[in-house]
mmCIF file of C-alpha atoms and ligand atoms in Angstrom:
data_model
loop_
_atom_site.group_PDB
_atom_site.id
_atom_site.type_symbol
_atom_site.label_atom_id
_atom_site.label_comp_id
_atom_site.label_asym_id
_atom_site.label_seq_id
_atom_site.Cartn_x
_atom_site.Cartn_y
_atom_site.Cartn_z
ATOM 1 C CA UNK A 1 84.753 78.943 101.616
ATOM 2 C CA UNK A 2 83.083 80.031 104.810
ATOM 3 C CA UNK A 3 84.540 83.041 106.910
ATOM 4 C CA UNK A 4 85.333 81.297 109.265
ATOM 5 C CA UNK A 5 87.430 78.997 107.556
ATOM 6 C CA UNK A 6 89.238 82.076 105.624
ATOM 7 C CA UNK A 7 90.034 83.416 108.872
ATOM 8 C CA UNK A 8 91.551 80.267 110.697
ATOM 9 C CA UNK A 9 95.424 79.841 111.261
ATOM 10 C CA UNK A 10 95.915 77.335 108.182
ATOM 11 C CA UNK A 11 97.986 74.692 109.540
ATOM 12 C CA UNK A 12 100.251 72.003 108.052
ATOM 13 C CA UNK A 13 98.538 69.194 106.352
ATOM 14 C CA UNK A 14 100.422 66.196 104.878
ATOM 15 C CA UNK A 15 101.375 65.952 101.131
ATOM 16 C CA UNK A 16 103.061 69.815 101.701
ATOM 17 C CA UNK A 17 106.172 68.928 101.518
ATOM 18 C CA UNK A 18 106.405 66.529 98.232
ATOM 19 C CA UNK A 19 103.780 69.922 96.855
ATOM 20 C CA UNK A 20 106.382 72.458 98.114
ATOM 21 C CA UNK A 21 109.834 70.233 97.217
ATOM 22 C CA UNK A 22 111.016 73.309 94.968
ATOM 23 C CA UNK A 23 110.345 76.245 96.836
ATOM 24 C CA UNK A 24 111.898 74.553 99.999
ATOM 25 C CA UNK A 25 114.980 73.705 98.368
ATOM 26 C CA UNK A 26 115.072 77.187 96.938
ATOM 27 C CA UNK A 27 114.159 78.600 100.652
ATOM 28 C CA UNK A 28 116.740 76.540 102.619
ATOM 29 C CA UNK A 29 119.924 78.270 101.797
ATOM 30 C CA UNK A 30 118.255 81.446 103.129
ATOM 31 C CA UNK A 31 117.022 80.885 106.274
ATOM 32 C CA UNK A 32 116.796 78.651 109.234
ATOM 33 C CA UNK A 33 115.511 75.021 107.868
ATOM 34 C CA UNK A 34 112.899 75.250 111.224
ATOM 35 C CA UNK A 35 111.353 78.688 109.989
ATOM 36 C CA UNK A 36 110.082 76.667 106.764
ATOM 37 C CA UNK A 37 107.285 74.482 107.952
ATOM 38 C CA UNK A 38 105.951 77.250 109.558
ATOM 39 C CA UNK A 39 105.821 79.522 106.396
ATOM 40 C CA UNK A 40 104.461 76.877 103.940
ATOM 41 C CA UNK A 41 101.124 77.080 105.135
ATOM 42 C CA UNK A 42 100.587 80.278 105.027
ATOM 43 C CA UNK A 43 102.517 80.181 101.774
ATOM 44 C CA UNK A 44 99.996 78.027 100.778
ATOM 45 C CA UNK A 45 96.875 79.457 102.701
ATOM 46 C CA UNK A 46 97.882 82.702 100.163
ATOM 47 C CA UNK A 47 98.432 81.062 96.918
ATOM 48 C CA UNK A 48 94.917 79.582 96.874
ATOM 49 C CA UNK A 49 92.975 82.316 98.002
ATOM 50 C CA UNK A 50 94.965 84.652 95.430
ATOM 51 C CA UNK A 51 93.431 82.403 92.750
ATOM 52 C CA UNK A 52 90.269 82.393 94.421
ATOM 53 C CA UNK A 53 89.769 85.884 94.295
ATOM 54 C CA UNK A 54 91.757 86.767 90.798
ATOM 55 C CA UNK A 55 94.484 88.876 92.488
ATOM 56 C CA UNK A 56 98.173 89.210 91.534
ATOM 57 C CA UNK A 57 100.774 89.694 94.008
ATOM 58 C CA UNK A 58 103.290 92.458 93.191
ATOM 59 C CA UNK A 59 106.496 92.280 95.508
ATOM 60 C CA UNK A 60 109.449 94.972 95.723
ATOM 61 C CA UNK A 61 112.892 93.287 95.946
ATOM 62 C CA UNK A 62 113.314 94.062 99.367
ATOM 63 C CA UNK A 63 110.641 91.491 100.652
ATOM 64 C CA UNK A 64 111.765 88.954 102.770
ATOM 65 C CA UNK A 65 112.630 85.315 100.354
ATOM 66 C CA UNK A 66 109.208 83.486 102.091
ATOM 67 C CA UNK A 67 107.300 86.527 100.367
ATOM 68 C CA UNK A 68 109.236 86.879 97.714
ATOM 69 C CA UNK A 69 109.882 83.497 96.408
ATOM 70 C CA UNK A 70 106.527 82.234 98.221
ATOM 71 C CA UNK A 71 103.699 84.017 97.306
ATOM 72 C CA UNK A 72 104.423 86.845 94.365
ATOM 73 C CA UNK A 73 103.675 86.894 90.960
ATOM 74 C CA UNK A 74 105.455 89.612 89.967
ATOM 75 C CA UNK A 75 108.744 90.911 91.299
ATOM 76 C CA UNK A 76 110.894 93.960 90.443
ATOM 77 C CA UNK A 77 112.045 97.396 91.172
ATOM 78 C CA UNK A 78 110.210 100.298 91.672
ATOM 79 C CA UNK A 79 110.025 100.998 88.080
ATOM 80 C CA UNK A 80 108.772 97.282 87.291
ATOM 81 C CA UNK A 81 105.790 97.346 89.720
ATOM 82 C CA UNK A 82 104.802 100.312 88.312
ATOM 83 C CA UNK A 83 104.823 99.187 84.862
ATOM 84 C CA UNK A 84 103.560 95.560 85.855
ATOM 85 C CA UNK A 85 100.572 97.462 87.681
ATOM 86 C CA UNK A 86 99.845 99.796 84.401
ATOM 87 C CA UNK A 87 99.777 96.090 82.506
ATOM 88 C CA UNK A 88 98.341 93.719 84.434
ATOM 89 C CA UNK A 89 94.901 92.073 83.557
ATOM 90 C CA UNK A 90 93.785 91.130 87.255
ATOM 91 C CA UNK A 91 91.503 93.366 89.216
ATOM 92 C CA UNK A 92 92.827 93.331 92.696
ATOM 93 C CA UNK A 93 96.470 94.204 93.437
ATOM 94 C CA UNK A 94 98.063 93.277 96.558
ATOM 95 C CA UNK A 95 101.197 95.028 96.760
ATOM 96 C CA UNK A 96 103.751 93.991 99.042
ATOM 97 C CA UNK A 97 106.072 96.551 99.639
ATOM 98 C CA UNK A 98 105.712 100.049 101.142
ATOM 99 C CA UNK A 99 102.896 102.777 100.987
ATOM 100 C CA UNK A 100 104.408 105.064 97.925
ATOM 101 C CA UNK A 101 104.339 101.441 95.592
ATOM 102 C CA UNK A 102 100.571 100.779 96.336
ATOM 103 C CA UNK A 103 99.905 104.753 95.710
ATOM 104 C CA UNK A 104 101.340 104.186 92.490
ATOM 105 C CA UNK A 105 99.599 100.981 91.500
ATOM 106 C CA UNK A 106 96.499 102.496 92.355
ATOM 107 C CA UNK A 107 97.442 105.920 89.951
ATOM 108 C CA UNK A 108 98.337 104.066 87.151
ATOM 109 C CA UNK A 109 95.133 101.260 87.888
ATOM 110 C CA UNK A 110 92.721 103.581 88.874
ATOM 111 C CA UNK A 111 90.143 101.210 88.481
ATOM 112 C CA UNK A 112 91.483 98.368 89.943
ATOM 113 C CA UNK A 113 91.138 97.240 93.625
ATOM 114 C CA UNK A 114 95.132 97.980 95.409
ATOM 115 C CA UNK A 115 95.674 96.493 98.543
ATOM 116 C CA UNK A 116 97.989 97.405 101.118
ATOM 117 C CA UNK A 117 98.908 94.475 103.591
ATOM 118 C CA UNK A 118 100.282 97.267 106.532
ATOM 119 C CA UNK A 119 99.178 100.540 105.778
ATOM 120 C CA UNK A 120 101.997 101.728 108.642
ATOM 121 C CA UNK A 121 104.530 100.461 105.837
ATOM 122 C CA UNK A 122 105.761 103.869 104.851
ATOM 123 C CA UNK A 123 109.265 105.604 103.309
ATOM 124 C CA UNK A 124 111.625 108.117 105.260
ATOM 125 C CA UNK A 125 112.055 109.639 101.716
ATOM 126 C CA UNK A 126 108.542 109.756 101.155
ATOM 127 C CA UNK A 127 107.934 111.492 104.866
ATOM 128 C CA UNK A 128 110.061 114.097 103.832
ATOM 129 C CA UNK A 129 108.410 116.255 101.854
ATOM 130 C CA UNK A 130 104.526 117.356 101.603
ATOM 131 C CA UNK A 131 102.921 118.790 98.531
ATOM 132 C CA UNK A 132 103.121 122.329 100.626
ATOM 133 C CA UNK A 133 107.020 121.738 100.289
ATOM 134 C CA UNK A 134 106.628 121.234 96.461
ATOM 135 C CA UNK A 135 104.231 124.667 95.801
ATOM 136 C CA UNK A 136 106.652 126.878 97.563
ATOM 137 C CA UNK A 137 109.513 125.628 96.003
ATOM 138 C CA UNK A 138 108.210 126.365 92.602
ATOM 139 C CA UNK A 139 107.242 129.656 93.988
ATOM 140 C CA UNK A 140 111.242 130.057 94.611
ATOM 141 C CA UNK A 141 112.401 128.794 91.181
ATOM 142 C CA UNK A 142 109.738 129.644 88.750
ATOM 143 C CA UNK A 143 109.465 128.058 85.663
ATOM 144 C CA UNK A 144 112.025 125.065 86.640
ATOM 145 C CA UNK A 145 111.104 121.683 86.013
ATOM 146 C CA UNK A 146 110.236 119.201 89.317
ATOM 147 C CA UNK A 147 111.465 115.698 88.611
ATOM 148 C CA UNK A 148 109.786 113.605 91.972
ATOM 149 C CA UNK A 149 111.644 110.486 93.055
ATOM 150 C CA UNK A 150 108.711 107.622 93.437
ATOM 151 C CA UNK A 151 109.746 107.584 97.115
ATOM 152 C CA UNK A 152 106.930 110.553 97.345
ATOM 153 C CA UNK A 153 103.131 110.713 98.603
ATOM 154 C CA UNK A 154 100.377 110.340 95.570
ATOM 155 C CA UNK A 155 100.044 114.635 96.525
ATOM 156 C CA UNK A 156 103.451 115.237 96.341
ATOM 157 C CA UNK A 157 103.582 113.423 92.371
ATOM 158 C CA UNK A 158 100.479 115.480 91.479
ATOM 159 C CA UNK A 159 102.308 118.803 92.080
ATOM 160 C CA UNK A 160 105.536 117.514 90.155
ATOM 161 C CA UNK A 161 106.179 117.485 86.739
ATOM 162 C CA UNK A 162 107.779 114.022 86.040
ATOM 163 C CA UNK A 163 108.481 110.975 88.425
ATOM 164 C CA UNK A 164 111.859 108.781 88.257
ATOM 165 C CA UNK A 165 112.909 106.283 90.272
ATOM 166 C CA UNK A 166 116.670 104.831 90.821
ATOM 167 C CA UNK A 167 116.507 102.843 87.007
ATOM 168 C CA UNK A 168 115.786 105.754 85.444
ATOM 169 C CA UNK A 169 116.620 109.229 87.525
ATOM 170 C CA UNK A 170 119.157 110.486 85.042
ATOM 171 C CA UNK A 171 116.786 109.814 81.706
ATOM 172 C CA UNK A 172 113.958 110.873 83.300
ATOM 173 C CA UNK A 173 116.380 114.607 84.174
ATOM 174 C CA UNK A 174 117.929 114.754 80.790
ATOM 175 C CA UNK A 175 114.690 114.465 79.268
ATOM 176 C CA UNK A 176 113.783 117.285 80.662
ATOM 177 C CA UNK A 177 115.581 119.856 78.595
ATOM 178 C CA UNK A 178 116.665 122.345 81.057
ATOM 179 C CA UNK A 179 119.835 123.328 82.646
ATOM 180 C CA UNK A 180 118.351 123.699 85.879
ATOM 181 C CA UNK A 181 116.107 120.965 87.435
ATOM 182 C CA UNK A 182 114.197 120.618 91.142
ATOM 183 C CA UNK A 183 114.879 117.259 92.150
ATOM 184 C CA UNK A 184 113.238 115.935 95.150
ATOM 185 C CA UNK A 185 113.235 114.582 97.907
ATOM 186 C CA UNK A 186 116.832 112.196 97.700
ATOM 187 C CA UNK A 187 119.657 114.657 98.338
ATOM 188 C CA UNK A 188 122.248 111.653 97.448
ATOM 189 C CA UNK A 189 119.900 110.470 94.227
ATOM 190 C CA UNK A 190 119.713 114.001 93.477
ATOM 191 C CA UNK A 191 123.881 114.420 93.365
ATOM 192 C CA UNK A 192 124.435 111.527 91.781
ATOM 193 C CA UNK A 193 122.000 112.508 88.789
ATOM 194 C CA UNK A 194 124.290 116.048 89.199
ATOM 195 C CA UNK A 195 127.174 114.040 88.643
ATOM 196 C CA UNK A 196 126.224 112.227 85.653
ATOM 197 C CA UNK A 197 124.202 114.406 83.516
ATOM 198 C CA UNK A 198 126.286 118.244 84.280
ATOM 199 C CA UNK A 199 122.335 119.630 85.041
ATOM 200 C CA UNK A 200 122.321 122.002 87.641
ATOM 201 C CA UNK A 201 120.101 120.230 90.698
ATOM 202 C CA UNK A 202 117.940 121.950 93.369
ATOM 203 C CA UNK A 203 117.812 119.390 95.888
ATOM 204 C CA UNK A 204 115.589 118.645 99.142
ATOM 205 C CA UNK A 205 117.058 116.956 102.063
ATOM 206 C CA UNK A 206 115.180 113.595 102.254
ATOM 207 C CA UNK A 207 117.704 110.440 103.395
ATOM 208 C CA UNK A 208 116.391 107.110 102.808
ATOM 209 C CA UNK A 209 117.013 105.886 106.801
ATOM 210 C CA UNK A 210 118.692 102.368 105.514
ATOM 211 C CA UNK A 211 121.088 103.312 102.753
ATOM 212 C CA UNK A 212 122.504 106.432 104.605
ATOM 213 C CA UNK A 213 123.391 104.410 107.371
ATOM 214 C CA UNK A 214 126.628 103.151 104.927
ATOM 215 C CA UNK A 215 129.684 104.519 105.372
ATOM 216 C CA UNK A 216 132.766 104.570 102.594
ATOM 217 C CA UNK A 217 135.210 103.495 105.389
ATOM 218 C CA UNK A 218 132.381 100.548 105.643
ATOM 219 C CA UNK A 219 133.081 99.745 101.905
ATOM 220 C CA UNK A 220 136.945 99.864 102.340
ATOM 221 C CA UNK A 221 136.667 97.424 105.272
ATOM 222 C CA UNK A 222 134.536 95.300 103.074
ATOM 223 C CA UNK A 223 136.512 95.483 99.922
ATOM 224 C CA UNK A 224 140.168 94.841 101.782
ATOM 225 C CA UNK A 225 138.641 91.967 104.492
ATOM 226 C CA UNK A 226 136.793 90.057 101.659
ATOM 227 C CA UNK A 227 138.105 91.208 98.274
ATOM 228 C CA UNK A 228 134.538 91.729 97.201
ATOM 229 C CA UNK A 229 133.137 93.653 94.228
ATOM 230 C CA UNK A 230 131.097 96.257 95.513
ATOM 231 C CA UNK A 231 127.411 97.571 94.121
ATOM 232 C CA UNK A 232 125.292 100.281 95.314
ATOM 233 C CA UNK A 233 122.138 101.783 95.345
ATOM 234 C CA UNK A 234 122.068 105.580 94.976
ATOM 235 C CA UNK A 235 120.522 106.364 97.690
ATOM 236 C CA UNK A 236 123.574 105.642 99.447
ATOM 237 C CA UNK A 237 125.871 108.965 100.423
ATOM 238 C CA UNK A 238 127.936 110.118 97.700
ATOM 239 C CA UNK A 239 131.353 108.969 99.731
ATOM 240 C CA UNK A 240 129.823 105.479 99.661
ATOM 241 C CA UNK A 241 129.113 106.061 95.462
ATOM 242 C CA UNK A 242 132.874 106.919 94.915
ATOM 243 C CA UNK A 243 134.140 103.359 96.145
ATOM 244 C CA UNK A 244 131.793 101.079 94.801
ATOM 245 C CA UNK A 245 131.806 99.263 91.209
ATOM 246 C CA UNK A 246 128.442 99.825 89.924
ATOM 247 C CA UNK A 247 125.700 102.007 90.984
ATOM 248 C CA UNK A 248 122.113 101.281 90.570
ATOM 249 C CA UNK A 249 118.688 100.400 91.018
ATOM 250 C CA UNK A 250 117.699 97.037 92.701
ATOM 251 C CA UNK A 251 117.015 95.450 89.370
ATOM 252 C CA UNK A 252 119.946 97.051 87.649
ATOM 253 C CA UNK A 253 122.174 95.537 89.899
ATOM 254 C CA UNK A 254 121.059 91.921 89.307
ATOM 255 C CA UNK A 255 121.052 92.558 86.054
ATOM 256 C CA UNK A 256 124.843 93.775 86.829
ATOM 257 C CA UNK A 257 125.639 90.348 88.373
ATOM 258 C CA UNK A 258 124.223 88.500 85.325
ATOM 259 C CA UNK A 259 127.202 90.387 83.528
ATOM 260 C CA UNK A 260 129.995 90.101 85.577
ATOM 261 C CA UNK A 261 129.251 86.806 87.460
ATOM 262 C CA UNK A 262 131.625 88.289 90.636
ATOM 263 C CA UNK A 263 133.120 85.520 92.465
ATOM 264 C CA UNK A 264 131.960 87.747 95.715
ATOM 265 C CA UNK A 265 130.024 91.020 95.788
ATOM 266 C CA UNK A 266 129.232 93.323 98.388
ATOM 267 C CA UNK A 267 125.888 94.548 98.115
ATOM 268 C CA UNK A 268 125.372 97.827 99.983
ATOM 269 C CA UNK A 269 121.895 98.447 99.941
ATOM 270 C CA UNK A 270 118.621 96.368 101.685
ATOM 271 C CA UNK A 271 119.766 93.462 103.156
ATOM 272 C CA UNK A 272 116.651 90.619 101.997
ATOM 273 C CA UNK A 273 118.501 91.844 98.132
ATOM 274 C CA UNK A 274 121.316 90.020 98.650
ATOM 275 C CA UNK A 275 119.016 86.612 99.810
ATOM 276 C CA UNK A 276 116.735 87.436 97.017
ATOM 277 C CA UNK A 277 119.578 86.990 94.227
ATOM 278 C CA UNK A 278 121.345 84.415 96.206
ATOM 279 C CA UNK A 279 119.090 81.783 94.497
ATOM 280 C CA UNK A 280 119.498 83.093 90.584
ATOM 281 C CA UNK A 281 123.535 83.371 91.519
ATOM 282 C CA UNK A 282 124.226 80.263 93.467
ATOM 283 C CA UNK A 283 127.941 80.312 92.562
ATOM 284 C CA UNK A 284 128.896 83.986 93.576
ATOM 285 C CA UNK A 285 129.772 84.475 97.687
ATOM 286 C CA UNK A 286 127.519 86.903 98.950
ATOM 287 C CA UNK A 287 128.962 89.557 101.853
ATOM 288 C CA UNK A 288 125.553 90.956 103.181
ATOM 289 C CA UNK A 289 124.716 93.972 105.050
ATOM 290 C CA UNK A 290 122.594 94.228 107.946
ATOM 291 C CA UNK A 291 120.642 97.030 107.099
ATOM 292 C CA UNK A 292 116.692 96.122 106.966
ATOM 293 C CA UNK A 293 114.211 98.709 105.957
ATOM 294 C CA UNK A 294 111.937 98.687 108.934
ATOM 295 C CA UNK A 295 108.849 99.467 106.729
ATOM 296 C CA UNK A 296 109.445 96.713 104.322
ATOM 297 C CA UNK A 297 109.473 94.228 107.202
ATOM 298 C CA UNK A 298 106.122 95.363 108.413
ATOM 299 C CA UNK A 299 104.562 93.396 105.325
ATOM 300 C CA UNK A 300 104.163 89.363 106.432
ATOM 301 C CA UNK A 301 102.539 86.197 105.072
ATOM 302 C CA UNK A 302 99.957 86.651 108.300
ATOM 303 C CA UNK A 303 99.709 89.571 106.761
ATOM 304 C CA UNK A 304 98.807 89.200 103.576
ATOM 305 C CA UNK A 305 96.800 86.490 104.152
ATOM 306 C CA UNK A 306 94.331 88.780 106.170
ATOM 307 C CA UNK A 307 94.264 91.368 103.409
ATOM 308 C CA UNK A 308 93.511 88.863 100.907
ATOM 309 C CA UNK A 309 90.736 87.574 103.503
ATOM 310 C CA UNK A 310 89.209 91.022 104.460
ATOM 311 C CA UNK A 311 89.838 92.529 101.462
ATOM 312 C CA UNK A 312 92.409 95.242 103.212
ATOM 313 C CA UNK A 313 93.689 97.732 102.930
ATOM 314 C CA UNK A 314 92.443 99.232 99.838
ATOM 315 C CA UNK A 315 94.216 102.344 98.745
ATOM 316 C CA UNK A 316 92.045 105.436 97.926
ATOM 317 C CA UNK A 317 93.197 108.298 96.416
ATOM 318 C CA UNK A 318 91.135 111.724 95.697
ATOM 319 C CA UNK A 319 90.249 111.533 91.491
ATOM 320 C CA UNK A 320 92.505 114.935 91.131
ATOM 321 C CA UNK A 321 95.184 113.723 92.933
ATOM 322 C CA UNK A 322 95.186 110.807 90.848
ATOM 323 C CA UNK A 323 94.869 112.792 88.033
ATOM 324 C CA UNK A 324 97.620 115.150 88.433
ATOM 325 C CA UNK A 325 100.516 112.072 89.543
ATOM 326 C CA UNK A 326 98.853 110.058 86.821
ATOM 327 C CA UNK A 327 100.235 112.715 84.357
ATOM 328 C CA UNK A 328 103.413 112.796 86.023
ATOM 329 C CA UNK A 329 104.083 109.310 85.812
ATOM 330 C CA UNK A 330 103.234 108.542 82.281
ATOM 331 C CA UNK A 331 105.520 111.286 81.375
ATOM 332 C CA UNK A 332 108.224 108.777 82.871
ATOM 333 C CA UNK A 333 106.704 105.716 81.516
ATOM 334 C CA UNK A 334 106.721 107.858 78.060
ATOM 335 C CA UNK A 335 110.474 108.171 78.783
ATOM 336 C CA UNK A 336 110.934 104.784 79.507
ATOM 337 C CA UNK A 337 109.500 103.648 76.476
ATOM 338 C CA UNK A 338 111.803 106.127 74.134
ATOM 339 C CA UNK A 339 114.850 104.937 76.138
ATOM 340 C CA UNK A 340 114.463 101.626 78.206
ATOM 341 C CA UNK A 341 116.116 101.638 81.838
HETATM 342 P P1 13P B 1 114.298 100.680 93.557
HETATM 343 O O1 13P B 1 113.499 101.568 92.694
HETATM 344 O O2 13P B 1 115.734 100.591 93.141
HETATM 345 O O3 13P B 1 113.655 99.360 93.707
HETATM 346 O O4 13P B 1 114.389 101.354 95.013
HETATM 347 C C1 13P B 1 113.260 101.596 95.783
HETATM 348 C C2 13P B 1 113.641 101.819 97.170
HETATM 349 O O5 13P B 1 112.838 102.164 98.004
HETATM 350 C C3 13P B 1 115.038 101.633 97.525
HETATM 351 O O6 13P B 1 115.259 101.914 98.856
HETATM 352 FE FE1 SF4 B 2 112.177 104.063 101.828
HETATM 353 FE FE2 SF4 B 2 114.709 103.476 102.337
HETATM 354 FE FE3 SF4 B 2 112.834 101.724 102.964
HETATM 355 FE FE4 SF4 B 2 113.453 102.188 100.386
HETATM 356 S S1 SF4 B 2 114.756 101.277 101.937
HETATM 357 S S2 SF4 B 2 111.406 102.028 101.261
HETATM 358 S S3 SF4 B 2 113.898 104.374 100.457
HETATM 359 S S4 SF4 B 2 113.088 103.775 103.851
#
């Protein structure tokens, strides 16, 4: 294929539609039936060049459905792309989803090529707190364990001793053996993990900037005017904890649904979750919030068509960095493996 031709607009050509039959029938409950025909060819544009090049696309569940049910190979939760990028066999990763996820494709496939389709696509958890932040706190509480949320820069892993993320915060604590942990940067994540394990916490005050948006009076509103089920993601305030039905991590809480097939659910967390499950729970009533992570959204089919074109933005990562939150994160993996999430 010539440059040129990578680089063009791909445009509609017939036969797409009888090709694409599934995918638009899956797509069409989700979003305006006019948005379709213009994301199929770059839906398709993607898919060919991804098998051109040997690349696997790794999406978070907070991509929007075109990417998600479009282009990706892999789905998941924090905790699955990071295990699906220690795994997979392919030598380029495009990760769609936010900075910290690429980071820790490219820590736990050093040797692999991690793209990046925005490198703007960053974390208000993972802006909150530098590797600085992390040294002087351990000068404070000597000798106490650092458990880092993923939300966190490659530097900021490197200087902790284990990483969690919302499937697996509370193992991840417990396994630490002490009765005092530092547990950065989620102040909610962090109480919640309080809550349920009786460890004393040392928390930071990093707010994810979507989840602590909800309110518990919110919940109530949506509980009484719909007579939903309610599930949340823990980095939601603790108020907003307290009313809901289940608490956990993106994954966890389709997995939740597969259990308890709710007539109608409430999910408070990302809003492109709720469209995401819509299609594997056709029969439950979905009440969705409005709350979109701005940095998720940055990532588009235009997008990652260029960065499968130009070969951008590959993430780089100084070798002692990578060593240091390479450690770190195979101590969770470790966990994981001893006690699945
Ligand atoms: P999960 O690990 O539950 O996918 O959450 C990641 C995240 O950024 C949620 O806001
Ligand atoms: Fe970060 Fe919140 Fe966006 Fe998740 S939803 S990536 S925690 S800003």
């Amino acid at each position: 294929m010539s440059e040129t031709a990578q680089f063009a607009k791909p445009s509609w050509r017939d036969g797409m539609e009888l090709e694409y039959a599934d995918l638009i029938a899956r797509l069409e409950p989700l979003m305006p039936c006019l948005e379709i025909p213009l994301h199929l060819p770059w839906i398709d544009a993607i898919n060919r060049l991804k098998k051109e090049r040997g690349a696997v696309i790794m999406a978070h569940n907070y991509q929007s459905p075109e990417i998600f049910h479009g282009v990706a190979d892999v789905v998941g939760d924090s905790l699955g792309l990071a295990r699906a990028a220690a795994d997979c066999k392919e030598d380029i990763i495009v990760v769609c989803g936010v900075h910290f996820m690429a980071e820790s494709a490219k820590i736990l496939a050093p040797e692999k090529t991690v793209l990046i389709p925005d490198l703007e696509a960053g974390c208000s958890l993972a802006a909150s707190i530098t590797a600085e932040d992390v040294r002087e706190l351990k000068r404070q509480h000597p000798g106490v364990p650092v458990v880092s949320y993923a939300n966190t820069s490659a530097a900021v892993k490197a200087e902790s001793d284990a990483i969690c993320t919302s499937a697996n915060a509370v193992q991840v604590v417990e396994a630490m053996g002490s009765d005092t942990v530092i547990f950065l940067p989620d102040e909610y994540l962090g109480k919640h993990v309080a809550k349920q394990t009786g460890i004393k916490i040392i928390l930071w005050h990093g707010h994810c900037e979507v989840h602590e948006k909800f309110t518990a009076q919110q919940v109530r509103h949506v509980r009484e005017a719909f007579g939903v089920k309610v599930v949340a993601h823990p980095e939601c305030p603790p108020e907003v904890l307290e009313e809901a039905d289940f608490v956990g991590s993106t994954t966890a809480m389709g997995k939740w649904l597969e259990r308890e097939q709710p007539e109608k659910v409430a999910m408070i967390t990302e809003c492109s979750m709720s469209d995401n499950l819509k299609v594997q729970f056709p029969h439950t009533q979905f009440i969705k919030p409005c709350n979109l992570c701005p940095h998720m959204q940055r990532i588009t089919l235009p997008k990652i068509h260029a960065a499968l074109c130009e070969m951008k933005h590959a993430i780089e990562i100084p070798a002692d960095v990578i060593a240091g939150a390479r450690r770190a994160l195979d101590r969770m993996l470790a966990i994981g493996r001893r006690e699945p999430a």
